[in-house]
Amino acid sequence: MRIGVATMAVVVAVSGFVASPPPAHAQNLLEMLFKSPQQRDRERAARERARQQAQAPKTKPVRISGPRYYTYKADELVTVDFGKIADPVVTGAIGDMGLAPLGIDTFAEGRPALEELSVRALPEVADAVVAHYSEHPEYNWVAGTAVTDRARAVVAVLEAADTVGLSADDYAVAVPQDAFDVTQGTARQRELMAFEMRLSLAVASYILDASRGRVDPNRLSGYHDFKRKSPDLAAHLEALSKADNPAEALLAHNPQGAHFEALVAELERLKALDDADRIDIAEDIMLRPGQANPDLANVMAAIQKKASDELKEKHALLFASYAGKPEYDEELVGLVKDFQKELNLASDGVVGPATRRAMVGITNADKILKVQLAMERARWLPGVLAPRRVFINQPAYTASYYEGGKNELSMRVVVGTKRNQTYFFDDEIETVEFNPYWGVPQSIIFNEMVPKLRRDPSYLDRSGYELTVGGKRVSSSNVNWSAVGAGSRIGVRQPPSSANALGELKILFPNSHAIYMHDTPSKSLFERDTRAYSHGCIRLQDPRAMAAKVLGTSVDEVRQHIAGGQNKPVTVPVQIPVHVAYFTAWPDETGKVKFYADVYDRDDYLRKAIEATREVRAGS
């Protein structure tokens, strides 16, 4: 009887004679009539899951935060305990008959000065100097009653510390006058002993700073990851005391290579300049073809000042005929496009922030600071860069492959956003994985996917992702996402496909930050001047070329690996260091230092850390 009524309701509704819908119970019966048993089972299961989810305790969404920046705490100084320098007479280092060695021992004569000498130094420096003179109780920088030429040469290096990006004030040592009262021999030896110790402390401090930098990068932020260098200062002091040219040996503790030489030369050049001829263009300029702007005259002047001779020769007639008009016509647009192309900017003819920066540049003082910060950062890298290496400079948005010390390949990259910053660290490339899986980082799972899954549990299933919970493969639609919280063991990965976020391949250098180089389906981002859009990994503009270089093979062989369609890891056959670096001033392949925007504001943190270090040392 109920079925008959329901059927009649259907007929009447279809005929258009019923103005209102059938009763609820009749509607349910209608739906049941036209659904398969399987569909009804699925709906019952869905209703049961919904009931269970509604009854289950809900957790607050988990958010995984990135590293943070710190208020820098500089290395503290300690008072050097010169009393620990062993006296060979006291410790038994004397002749077989228990007598002191024959002859005048000027070092022993000056030893009483150590009792009243008060100097502060870094702990490593203090320990090294005490250890050196305990092992070698003799002068390095003094001969008889005079300061040696070797000492004067070393002092000259310390006084020139600013030329290599350090601070000469940190290593200042007063050299005793040549003239002295010969009747005051004991006082002279005490003066020379104080000089000896102060100079060795300054030398050891210079070696430490030149080798590893004044700032511990790991105390700047969690985005820096370096094992701080620990040079054997006592051994270096001994080697310096025996060196034929101690000044040259001391300088050699600075980074070696064309990159550092270029920075030293640029610092010297910049310090000889001033900002008197700087051209100003409005910071908010946004000049598009066909528009008019009174700043166009400054744009022309900036191009004429900064463009290459070839570009100026190409547009010589335009420069000669330009009379300061504000209309941005087709001819001027062509000039701007050529200028943009020359500087590897997007050659769209639009004068916006990036093009303005290239035209105006930064003040000379700002450039000097950037070079000095680059010198500090260079000390965190190996003292000598490997001839075969990959160098990624985040502010430049470039990745380069070096072979035999020469840049053989360079390409544009996309790096992390300011919220998902790429780290600064060294590693070694191990594997190229073709047709890769993408193991989704926990930060993306919990910050981006879980909130979406709470609204749409089948999202991962539809998108083709593989999900594991507690190590077990499950369907995303079967998970109560409202109950997922801290401690949940969730794993998500995307199988190889044309839609895979990593594209055709990834180049791995295993690290705790899950950062690597990879392909990407989003090719359009490489055309932009500012390319900070990833979650932290490095997207390569030409991943096949980079893979071929690190594997020592051809691009065609790389193509064949990809064409197979299967996930395939290939071990890199040789050692290749990779530097995931951050330099706002760095030389290009020609040796010319280029300057870049500080995409993560790290320059300011490093500047403040250096200032904090100077304050601690000045207080000594």
Coordinates of C-alpha atoms in Angstrom, one line a residue:
M1 CA 0.0 0.0 0.0
R2 CA 2.9 2.4 0.8
I3 CA 4.6 1.6 -2.4
G4 CA 1.5 2.4 -4.4
V5 CA 1.1 5.7 -2.7
A6 CA 4.7 6.6 -3.4
T7 CA 4.4 5.6 -7.0
M8 CA 1.3 7.8 -7.4
A9 CA 3.2 10.7 -5.8
V10 CA 5.9 10.3 -8.5
V11 CA 3.4 10.3 -11.3
V12 CA 1.6 13.3 -10.0
A13 CA 4.8 15.3 -9.3
V14 CA 6.1 14.6 -12.8
S15 CA 2.8 15.7 -14.4
G16 CA 3.2 19.0 -12.6
F17 CA -0.1 18.8 -10.6
V18 CA 1.5 18.7 -7.2
A19 CA 2.6 22.1 -5.9
S20 CA 4.4 20.7 -2.8
P21 CA 6.9 17.9 -2.5
P22 CA 5.8 14.5 -1.2
P23 CA 5.9 13.7 2.5
A24 CA 9.4 12.9 3.9
H25 CA 8.7 9.2 4.4
A26 CA 7.5 9.0 0.9
Q27 CA 10.6 10.8 -0.4
N28 CA 12.8 8.2 1.4
L29 CA 10.9 5.4 -0.2
L30 CA 11.2 6.9 -3.6
E31 CA 15.0 7.2 -3.2
M32 CA 15.3 3.6 -2.1
L33 CA 13.3 2.3 -5.1
F34 CA 15.8 3.7 -7.6
K35 CA 19.1 3.0 -5.8
S36 CA 21.2 -0.2 -6.1
P37 CA 22.0 -2.2 -3.0
Q38 CA 25.7 -1.2 -3.4
Q39 CA 24.9 2.5 -3.4
R40 CA 22.6 2.0 -0.4
D41 CA 25.4 0.2 1.5
R42 CA 27.9 3.0 0.7
E43 CA 25.5 5.6 1.9
R44 CA 24.8 3.7 5.1
A45 CA 28.6 3.4 5.7
A46 CA 29.0 7.1 5.1
R47 CA 26.2 7.9 7.6
E48 CA 27.8 5.6 10.1
R49 CA 31.2 7.3 9.7
A50 CA 29.6 10.7 10.0
R51 CA 27.9 9.5 13.2
Q52 CA 31.2 8.2 14.6
Q53 CA 33.0 11.4 13.7
A54 CA 30.3 13.5 15.3
Q55 CA 30.7 11.6 18.5
A56 CA 34.5 11.4 18.4
P57 CA 36.4 14.0 20.4
K58 CA 37.6 16.8 18.1
T59 CA 41.2 18.1 18.3
K60 CA 42.5 21.5 17.5
P61 CA 44.3 21.7 14.1
V62 CA 48.0 21.1 14.5
R63 CA 50.3 23.8 13.0
I64 CA 53.9 23.1 12.4
S65 CA 55.9 26.2 12.6
G66 CA 59.2 26.9 10.8
P67 CA 62.5 27.8 12.5
R68 CA 62.8 31.2 14.2
Y69 CA 65.3 34.0 14.3
Y70 CA 67.2 34.7 17.6
T71 CA 68.6 37.6 19.5
Y72 CA 72.3 37.0 18.9
K73 CA 74.5 36.3 21.9
A74 CA 78.1 36.9 21.1
D75 CA 81.0 34.7 22.3
E76 CA 82.1 35.8 25.7
L77 CA 85.8 36.6 26.5
V78 CA 87.8 35.2 29.5
T79 CA 90.8 36.5 31.3
V80 CA 93.9 34.6 30.1
D81 CA 95.5 32.7 33.0
F82 CA 99.2 33.2 32.1
G83 CA 100.1 31.5 35.4
K84 CA 99.3 28.2 33.7
I85 CA 102.3 28.7 31.3
A86 CA 104.6 26.0 32.6
D87 CA 108.0 27.2 33.9
P88 CA 110.6 24.7 32.6
V89 CA 112.8 25.3 35.7
V90 CA 109.9 24.6 38.0
T91 CA 108.7 21.6 36.1
G92 CA 112.1 19.9 35.9
A93 CA 112.9 20.7 32.3
I94 CA 116.5 21.4 33.2
G95 CA 119.9 19.8 32.7
D96 CA 120.8 16.4 34.0
M97 CA 122.7 18.0 36.9
G98 CA 119.6 19.9 38.0
L99 CA 121.0 23.2 36.8
A100 CA 119.3 25.8 34.5
P101 CA 120.7 25.9 31.0
L102 CA 123.8 28.1 30.5
G103 CA 123.4 31.5 28.8
I104 CA 120.9 34.3 29.1
D105 CA 117.3 33.2 28.7
T106 CA 115.5 36.4 27.8
F107 CA 112.1 34.7 27.9
A108 CA 112.8 33.6 31.4
E109 CA 113.9 37.1 32.2
G110 CA 110.6 38.5 31.0
R111 CA 108.5 35.8 32.7
P112 CA 107.7 37.9 35.8
A113 CA 105.6 40.2 33.6
L114 CA 103.1 37.4 33.2
E115 CA 102.1 37.8 36.8
E116 CA 100.8 41.3 36.3
L117 CA 99.6 41.0 32.7
S118 CA 95.8 41.1 32.4
V119 CA 94.3 40.4 29.0
R120 CA 90.9 39.0 27.9
A121 CA 90.4 36.7 24.9
L122 CA 88.1 34.1 23.5
P123 CA 88.4 30.8 25.5
E124 CA 89.9 28.9 22.5
V125 CA 92.5 31.6 22.0
A126 CA 93.5 31.8 25.7
D127 CA 93.9 28.0 25.9
A128 CA 95.9 27.9 22.7
V129 CA 98.4 30.6 23.7
V130 CA 98.9 29.0 27.1
A131 CA 99.4 25.6 25.5
H132 CA 101.9 27.0 22.9
Y133 CA 104.1 28.7 25.4
S134 CA 104.0 25.8 27.8
E135 CA 105.3 23.6 25.1
H136 CA 107.7 26.2 23.5
P137 CA 108.8 28.7 26.3
E138 CA 110.6 31.1 23.9
Y139 CA 109.9 34.3 22.0
N140 CA 108.2 34.2 18.6
W141 CA 108.2 37.9 18.0
V142 CA 111.1 39.2 20.0
A143 CA 114.9 38.7 19.5
G144 CA 117.1 39.9 22.4
T145 CA 115.8 43.4 23.3
A146 CA 114.1 44.2 20.0
V147 CA 110.8 43.4 18.1
T148 CA 111.6 41.3 15.0
D149 CA 110.7 42.2 11.4
R150 CA 108.6 39.1 11.3
A151 CA 106.5 40.6 14.2
R152 CA 106.1 43.9 12.3
A153 CA 105.0 42.1 9.2
V154 CA 102.4 40.2 11.2
V155 CA 101.2 43.4 12.9
A156 CA 100.7 44.9 9.4
V157 CA 98.4 42.1 8.5
L158 CA 96.4 42.6 11.7
E159 CA 96.2 46.4 11.0
A160 CA 94.8 45.6 7.5
A161 CA 92.1 43.3 8.8
D162 CA 89.3 45.6 7.5
T163 CA 90.4 44.9 3.9
V164 CA 89.3 41.2 4.3
G165 CA 86.1 42.0 6.1
L166 CA 87.3 41.8 9.7
S167 CA 87.8 44.6 12.2
A168 CA 91.3 45.8 12.9
D169 CA 90.2 47.0 16.3
D170 CA 89.8 43.4 17.4
Y171 CA 93.5 42.7 16.9
A172 CA 95.2 46.0 17.8
V173 CA 98.6 45.5 19.5
A174 CA 100.9 48.4 20.5
V175 CA 104.5 47.8 19.3
P176 CA 107.2 48.8 21.8
Q177 CA 109.4 51.6 20.7
D178 CA 112.9 50.7 19.4
A179 CA 114.6 53.1 21.8
F180 CA 114.8 52.2 25.5
D181 CA 116.9 52.8 28.6
V182 CA 119.6 50.2 28.4
T183 CA 120.1 50.4 32.2
Q184 CA 116.5 49.1 32.5
G185 CA 117.1 45.7 30.9
T186 CA 114.6 43.8 33.2
A187 CA 111.9 46.4 32.5
R188 CA 112.5 46.0 28.8
Q189 CA 112.1 42.3 28.9
R190 CA 108.8 42.6 30.8
E191 CA 107.6 45.1 28.1
L192 CA 108.6 42.7 25.4
M193 CA 107.0 39.8 27.2
A194 CA 103.7 41.7 27.4
F195 CA 104.0 42.5 23.7
E196 CA 104.8 38.8 22.8
M197 CA 101.7 37.6 24.6
R198 CA 99.4 40.3 23.3
L199 CA 100.6 39.7 19.7
S200 CA 100.2 35.9 19.9
L201 CA 96.7 36.4 21.3
A202 CA 95.8 38.8 18.5
V203 CA 97.3 36.4 15.9
A204 CA 95.3 33.4 17.3
S205 CA 92.1 35.5 17.4
Y206 CA 92.7 36.5 13.8
I207 CA 93.2 32.9 12.7
L208 CA 90.0 31.9 14.5
D209 CA 87.9 34.7 12.9
A210 CA 89.5 34.4 9.5
S211 CA 88.9 30.6 9.4
R212 CA 85.3 30.4 10.7
G213 CA 84.0 34.0 11.0
R214 CA 83.2 36.1 14.1
V215 CA 79.6 35.0 14.2
D216 CA 78.2 31.5 14.9
P217 CA 75.6 31.1 12.2
N218 CA 73.5 28.6 14.1
R219 CA 72.9 31.3 16.7
L220 CA 71.4 33.6 14.1
S221 CA 68.4 31.4 13.3
G222 CA 67.2 27.9 12.9
Y223 CA 67.5 28.3 9.2
H224 CA 71.3 28.2 9.5
D225 CA 72.9 24.8 9.8
F226 CA 76.7 24.6 10.0
K227 CA 79.1 22.7 12.1
R228 CA 81.3 25.4 13.5
K229 CA 84.9 25.1 12.6
S230 CA 87.4 24.4 15.4
P231 CA 90.9 25.1 14.1
D232 CA 93.9 23.8 16.1
L233 CA 95.2 27.2 17.2
A234 CA 98.1 25.9 19.1
A235 CA 99.4 24.0 16.1
H236 CA 98.8 27.1 13.9
L237 CA 100.8 29.3 16.3
E238 CA 103.7 26.8 16.1
A239 CA 103.5 26.6 12.3
L240 CA 103.5 30.4 12.1
S241 CA 106.5 30.7 14.4
K242 CA 108.4 28.6 11.9
A243 CA 107.0 30.0 8.6
D244 CA 109.4 31.7 6.2
N245 CA 106.8 34.4 5.6
P246 CA 104.5 34.6 8.7
A247 CA 102.5 37.5 7.2
E248 CA 101.6 35.4 4.1
A249 CA 100.9 32.4 6.3
L250 CA 98.5 34.4 8.5
L251 CA 96.6 35.8 5.5
A252 CA 96.2 32.3 4.1
H253 CA 93.7 31.5 7.0
N254 CA 91.1 33.6 5.1
P255 CA 89.0 31.9 2.5
Q256 CA 91.0 31.1 -0.6
G257 CA 89.8 31.3 -4.2
A258 CA 88.5 33.6 -6.9
H259 CA 85.3 34.3 -5.1
F260 CA 87.0 35.8 -2.0
E261 CA 89.5 37.6 -4.1
A262 CA 86.7 39.3 -6.0
L263 CA 85.0 40.3 -2.7
V264 CA 88.3 41.8 -1.4
A265 CA 88.8 43.7 -4.7
E266 CA 85.2 45.0 -4.7
L267 CA 85.5 46.2 -1.1
E268 CA 88.6 48.1 -1.9
R269 CA 86.9 49.7 -5.0
L270 CA 83.8 50.6 -3.1
K271 CA 85.6 52.3 -0.3
A272 CA 87.3 54.6 -2.8
L273 CA 83.9 55.8 -4.2
D274 CA 81.1 58.0 -2.9
D275 CA 77.4 58.4 -3.6
A276 CA 77.5 61.9 -5.1
D277 CA 76.4 60.8 -8.6
R278 CA 73.6 58.4 -7.5
I279 CA 70.5 58.8 -9.6
D280 CA 67.1 58.7 -7.8
I281 CA 63.9 57.2 -9.2
A282 CA 60.7 57.1 -7.2
E283 CA 60.5 53.9 -5.1
D284 CA 56.8 53.3 -6.1
I285 CA 57.4 53.7 -9.8
M286 CA 55.3 51.4 -12.1
L287 CA 55.8 52.7 -15.6
R288 CA 54.2 50.7 -18.4
P289 CA 54.5 51.1 -22.2
G290 CA 52.3 54.0 -23.4
Q291 CA 52.2 55.8 -20.1
A292 CA 53.8 59.1 -19.1
N293 CA 55.9 59.7 -16.1
P294 CA 58.2 62.6 -15.1
D295 CA 60.7 60.1 -13.7
L296 CA 61.4 58.8 -17.3
A297 CA 64.3 61.3 -17.6
N298 CA 65.9 59.7 -14.5
V299 CA 65.2 56.2 -16.0
M300 CA 67.1 57.2 -19.1
A301 CA 70.0 58.7 -17.1
A302 CA 70.2 55.5 -15.0
I303 CA 70.3 53.3 -18.1
Q304 CA 73.0 55.5 -19.7
K305 CA 75.1 55.2 -16.5
K306 CA 74.7 51.5 -15.9
A307 CA 74.2 49.9 -19.3
S308 CA 77.1 48.2 -21.1
D309 CA 79.0 49.9 -23.9
E310 CA 77.4 47.6 -26.4
L311 CA 73.9 48.6 -25.4
K312 CA 74.7 52.3 -25.3
E313 CA 76.2 52.0 -28.8
K314 CA 73.1 50.2 -30.1
H315 CA 70.9 53.0 -28.8
A316 CA 73.3 55.9 -29.3
L317 CA 70.9 57.8 -31.5
L318 CA 68.1 57.5 -29.0
F319 CA 70.3 58.7 -26.2
A320 CA 71.5 61.7 -28.3
S321 CA 67.9 62.7 -29.3
Y322 CA 66.1 62.2 -26.0
A323 CA 65.0 65.6 -24.7
G324 CA 63.5 64.7 -21.4
K325 CA 59.9 63.9 -22.6
P326 CA 57.8 62.0 -20.1
E327 CA 56.0 59.9 -22.7
Y328 CA 57.1 56.2 -22.6
D329 CA 56.9 55.4 -26.3
E330 CA 57.7 52.3 -28.3
E331 CA 61.3 53.3 -28.9
L332 CA 62.1 53.9 -25.2
V333 CA 60.3 50.6 -24.3
G334 CA 62.8 48.8 -26.7
L335 CA 65.7 50.4 -24.8
V336 CA 64.3 49.3 -21.4
K337 CA 63.7 45.8 -22.7
D338 CA 67.3 45.5 -23.9
F339 CA 68.5 46.8 -20.5
Q340 CA 66.4 44.3 -18.6
K341 CA 67.6 41.5 -20.8
E342 CA 71.2 42.5 -20.2
L343 CA 70.7 42.2 -16.4
N344 CA 68.7 38.9 -16.7
L345 CA 65.5 40.6 -15.7
A346 CA 62.1 39.9 -17.2
S347 CA 62.3 41.9 -20.4
D348 CA 58.7 43.1 -20.4
G349 CA 59.5 46.8 -20.7
V350 CA 57.7 47.6 -17.4
V351 CA 59.8 49.7 -15.0
G352 CA 58.7 48.3 -11.6
P353 CA 60.6 47.6 -8.3
A354 CA 63.1 45.1 -9.7
T355 CA 64.0 47.1 -12.7
R356 CA 64.2 50.3 -10.5
R357 CA 66.6 48.5 -8.2
A358 CA 68.8 47.6 -11.1
M359 CA 68.8 51.1 -12.4
V360 CA 69.3 53.0 -9.2
G361 CA 71.2 50.3 -7.4
I362 CA 71.9 50.7 -3.7
T363 CA 73.9 53.2 -1.8
N364 CA 77.7 52.7 -1.7
A365 CA 77.5 52.3 2.1
D366 CA 74.9 49.5 1.6
K367 CA 77.1 47.8 -1.0
I368 CA 80.1 47.9 1.4
L369 CA 78.0 46.3 4.1
K370 CA 76.7 43.6 1.8
V371 CA 80.3 42.7 0.7
Q372 CA 81.4 42.6 4.3
L373 CA 78.5 40.3 5.2
A374 CA 79.4 38.2 2.2
M375 CA 83.0 37.8 3.5
E376 CA 81.7 36.7 6.9
R377 CA 79.4 34.1 5.3
A378 CA 82.2 32.9 3.1
R379 CA 84.1 31.9 6.2
W380 CA 81.2 29.5 7.1
L381 CA 81.9 27.6 3.9
P382 CA 85.0 25.4 3.4
G383 CA 88.2 27.5 3.3
V384 CA 88.8 26.2 -0.3
L385 CA 85.8 25.4 -2.4
A386 CA 86.0 22.1 -4.2
P387 CA 86.7 22.4 -8.0
R388 CA 83.6 20.2 -8.6
R389 CA 80.6 21.6 -6.8
V390 CA 77.1 22.9 -7.0
F391 CA 76.5 26.3 -5.7
I392 CA 73.0 27.7 -5.1
N393 CA 72.7 31.3 -4.2
Q394 CA 69.2 32.0 -2.9
P395 CA 69.1 35.8 -3.2
A396 CA 70.3 35.5 -6.8
Y397 CA 67.8 32.7 -7.5
T398 CA 70.5 30.7 -9.3
A399 CA 72.1 27.3 -9.2
S400 CA 75.5 26.7 -10.8
Y401 CA 77.6 23.6 -11.5
Y402 CA 81.4 24.0 -11.4
E403 CA 83.9 21.6 -12.9
G404 CA 87.6 22.2 -12.5
G405 CA 86.7 25.4 -10.7
K406 CA 84.9 26.8 -13.7
N407 CA 81.2 27.5 -14.0
E408 CA 79.9 25.1 -16.6
L409 CA 76.2 25.4 -16.1
S410 CA 74.0 28.1 -14.5
M411 CA 70.2 28.3 -14.3
R412 CA 67.4 30.0 -12.6
V413 CA 65.8 28.5 -9.6
V414 CA 62.7 29.0 -7.4
V415 CA 63.4 29.0 -3.6
G416 CA 61.3 29.0 -0.5
T417 CA 58.9 31.8 0.4
K418 CA 59.6 34.1 3.3
R419 CA 57.3 31.9 5.4
N420 CA 58.9 28.6 4.2
Q421 CA 62.5 29.7 3.9
T422 CA 65.2 27.6 2.3
Y423 CA 68.0 26.8 4.8
F424 CA 71.6 27.9 4.5
F425 CA 73.9 24.8 4.7
D426 CA 76.5 22.5 3.1
D427 CA 75.9 18.9 2.0
E428 CA 76.9 16.4 -0.6
I429 CA 74.8 15.2 -3.6
E430 CA 74.2 11.5 -3.5
T431 CA 71.3 10.5 -5.8
V432 CA 69.3 11.5 -8.8
E433 CA 65.8 10.0 -8.6
F434 CA 63.9 9.8 -11.9
N435 CA 60.0 9.8 -11.9
P436 CA 60.1 10.5 -8.2
Y437 CA 57.6 10.0 -5.5
W438 CA 56.9 13.2 -3.5
G439 CA 57.0 12.5 0.2
V440 CA 54.9 15.4 1.5
P441 CA 56.6 17.2 4.4
Q442 CA 54.9 17.1 7.7
S443 CA 54.5 20.9 7.7
I444 CA 52.4 20.7 4.5
I445 CA 50.4 17.8 5.7
F446 CA 49.4 19.4 9.0
N447 CA 49.4 23.1 7.9
E448 CA 47.7 22.7 4.6
M449 CA 46.2 19.2 3.9
V450 CA 44.6 18.3 7.3
P451 CA 42.4 21.5 7.4
K452 CA 41.2 20.7 3.9
L453 CA 40.7 17.0 4.7
R454 CA 38.5 18.0 7.7
R455 CA 36.1 19.6 5.2
D456 CA 36.7 17.0 2.4
P457 CA 37.9 13.6 3.7
S458 CA 38.2 12.1 0.2
Y459 CA 40.5 14.9 -1.1
L460 CA 43.7 12.8 -1.0
D461 CA 41.9 9.8 -2.6
R462 CA 40.6 11.8 -5.5
S463 CA 44.0 13.5 -6.0
G464 CA 45.8 10.2 -6.3
Y465 CA 47.9 10.6 -3.1
E466 CA 48.9 7.6 -1.0
L467 CA 48.1 7.8 2.7
T468 CA 49.5 5.9 5.7
V469 CA 48.3 6.2 9.3
G470 CA 50.5 4.6 11.9
G471 CA 52.4 3.0 9.0
K472 CA 49.3 1.3 7.5
R473 CA 48.0 2.2 4.1
V474 CA 44.5 3.6 4.3
S475 CA 41.9 5.6 2.3
S476 CA 41.7 9.3 3.3
S477 CA 37.9 9.1 3.3
N478 CA 38.1 6.4 6.1
V479 CA 40.0 8.7 8.5
N480 CA 38.3 10.8 11.1
W481 CA 40.3 13.9 10.3
S482 CA 38.7 15.9 13.2
A483 CA 40.5 13.6 15.6
V484 CA 43.9 13.9 14.0
G485 CA 46.2 16.0 16.2
A486 CA 49.6 16.2 17.7
G487 CA 51.4 12.9 17.7
S488 CA 49.4 11.4 14.8
R489 CA 51.6 9.4 12.6
I490 CA 50.4 10.6 9.2
G491 CA 52.4 10.0 6.0
V492 CA 51.4 11.2 2.5
R493 CA 53.2 10.7 -0.8
Q494 CA 52.4 11.5 -4.4
P495 CA 53.2 8.7 -6.9
P496 CA 55.2 9.5 -10.1
S497 CA 53.0 11.1 -12.7
S498 CA 52.8 14.1 -15.0
A499 CA 51.1 16.0 -12.2
N500 CA 53.7 15.1 -9.6
A501 CA 54.9 18.2 -7.7
L502 CA 58.5 17.2 -8.3
G503 CA 58.1 16.7 -12.0
E504 CA 60.5 14.4 -13.8
L505 CA 63.3 14.1 -11.3
K506 CA 64.8 15.2 -8.0
I507 CA 68.5 15.5 -7.0
L508 CA 69.0 14.4 -3.4
F509 CA 71.5 15.4 -0.8
P510 CA 69.9 13.9 2.3
N511 CA 69.6 16.4 5.2
S512 CA 67.4 16.9 8.2
H513 CA 65.5 19.8 6.5
A514 CA 64.2 17.6 3.6
I515 CA 65.5 20.1 1.1
Y516 CA 66.6 19.0 -2.4
M517 CA 66.7 20.2 -6.0
H518 CA 63.9 19.1 -8.3
D519 CA 61.8 19.6 -11.5
T520 CA 58.4 21.3 -11.4
P521 CA 55.3 21.5 -13.5
S522 CA 55.0 25.2 -12.7
K523 CA 57.4 26.5 -15.4
S524 CA 56.0 30.1 -15.6
L525 CA 57.6 31.1 -12.2
F526 CA 61.0 31.0 -13.8
E527 CA 60.1 34.0 -15.9
R528 CA 59.7 36.2 -12.8
D529 CA 62.5 38.3 -11.3
T530 CA 61.6 37.4 -7.7
R531 CA 61.3 33.7 -7.4
A532 CA 60.6 32.8 -3.7
Y533 CA 57.5 30.6 -4.1
S534 CA 58.4 27.1 -2.9
H535 CA 58.0 25.4 0.4
G536 CA 61.8 25.4 0.9
C537 CA 63.1 23.1 -1.8
I538 CA 65.0 24.3 -4.9
R539 CA 63.1 24.1 -8.2
L540 CA 65.4 23.9 -11.2
Q541 CA 64.7 25.7 -14.5
D542 CA 66.6 23.0 -16.4
P543 CA 66.7 19.9 -14.2
R544 CA 67.7 17.5 -17.0
A545 CA 70.9 19.5 -17.6
M546 CA 71.8 19.6 -13.9
A547 CA 71.1 15.8 -13.6
A548 CA 73.4 15.1 -16.5
K549 CA 76.2 17.2 -15.0
V550 CA 76.1 15.6 -11.5
L551 CA 75.8 12.1 -13.0
G552 CA 78.6 12.7 -15.5
T553 CA 76.4 11.7 -18.4
S554 CA 74.4 13.2 -21.3
V555 CA 71.0 14.9 -21.4
D556 CA 69.9 12.3 -23.8
E557 CA 70.7 9.5 -21.3
V558 CA 68.8 11.4 -18.7
R559 CA 65.8 11.6 -21.1
Q560 CA 65.9 7.8 -21.5
H561 CA 65.8 7.3 -17.7
I562 CA 62.7 9.5 -17.6
A563 CA 61.1 7.9 -20.6
G564 CA 60.9 4.6 -18.8
G565 CA 58.2 6.0 -16.6
Q566 CA 59.2 4.1 -13.5
N567 CA 60.6 5.4 -10.3
K568 CA 64.4 4.9 -10.6
P569 CA 67.1 6.2 -8.2
V570 CA 70.6 6.5 -9.7
T571 CA 73.7 7.0 -7.4
V572 CA 76.0 9.9 -8.2
P573 CA 79.3 8.3 -9.0
V574 CA 81.6 11.0 -7.6
Q575 CA 81.7 13.3 -4.6
I576 CA 80.0 16.6 -5.3
P577 CA 79.6 19.1 -2.5
V578 CA 76.5 21.3 -2.7
H579 CA 76.3 24.7 -1.0
V580 CA 72.7 25.9 -0.4
A581 CA 74.0 29.4 0.2
Y582 CA 72.7 32.9 1.0
F583 CA 74.8 35.8 -0.4
T584 CA 73.4 39.3 -1.2
A585 CA 76.7 40.1 -2.8
W586 CA 78.6 37.5 -4.8
P587 CA 80.8 37.5 -8.0
D588 CA 79.3 36.2 -11.2
E589 CA 81.2 33.9 -13.6
T590 CA 83.2 36.9 -14.9
G591 CA 84.3 37.8 -11.4
K592 CA 82.2 40.9 -11.2
V593 CA 80.4 41.2 -7.8
K594 CA 76.6 41.5 -8.2
F595 CA 74.2 42.7 -5.5
Y596 CA 70.9 41.1 -4.7
A597 CA 67.8 41.9 -2.7
D598 CA 67.8 40.4 0.8
V599 CA 64.8 38.2 0.3
Y600 CA 64.7 36.8 3.9
D601 CA 66.0 39.9 5.7
R602 CA 69.0 37.9 6.9
D603 CA 71.5 40.7 6.3
D604 CA 70.1 42.7 9.2
Y605 CA 70.3 39.8 11.6
L606 CA 73.9 39.2 10.7
R607 CA 74.8 42.9 10.9
K608 CA 73.3 43.0 14.4
A609 CA 75.3 39.9 15.4
I610 CA 78.6 41.4 14.2
E611 CA 77.8 44.6 16.2
A612 CA 77.0 42.5 19.3
T613 CA 80.4 40.8 18.8
R614 CA 82.2 44.1 18.5
E615 CA 80.6 45.4 21.7
V616 CA 81.7 42.4 23.7
R617 CA 85.2 42.6 22.4
A618 CA 85.4 46.4 22.9
G619 CA 84.5 45.9 26.5
S620 CA 87.5 43.7 27.1

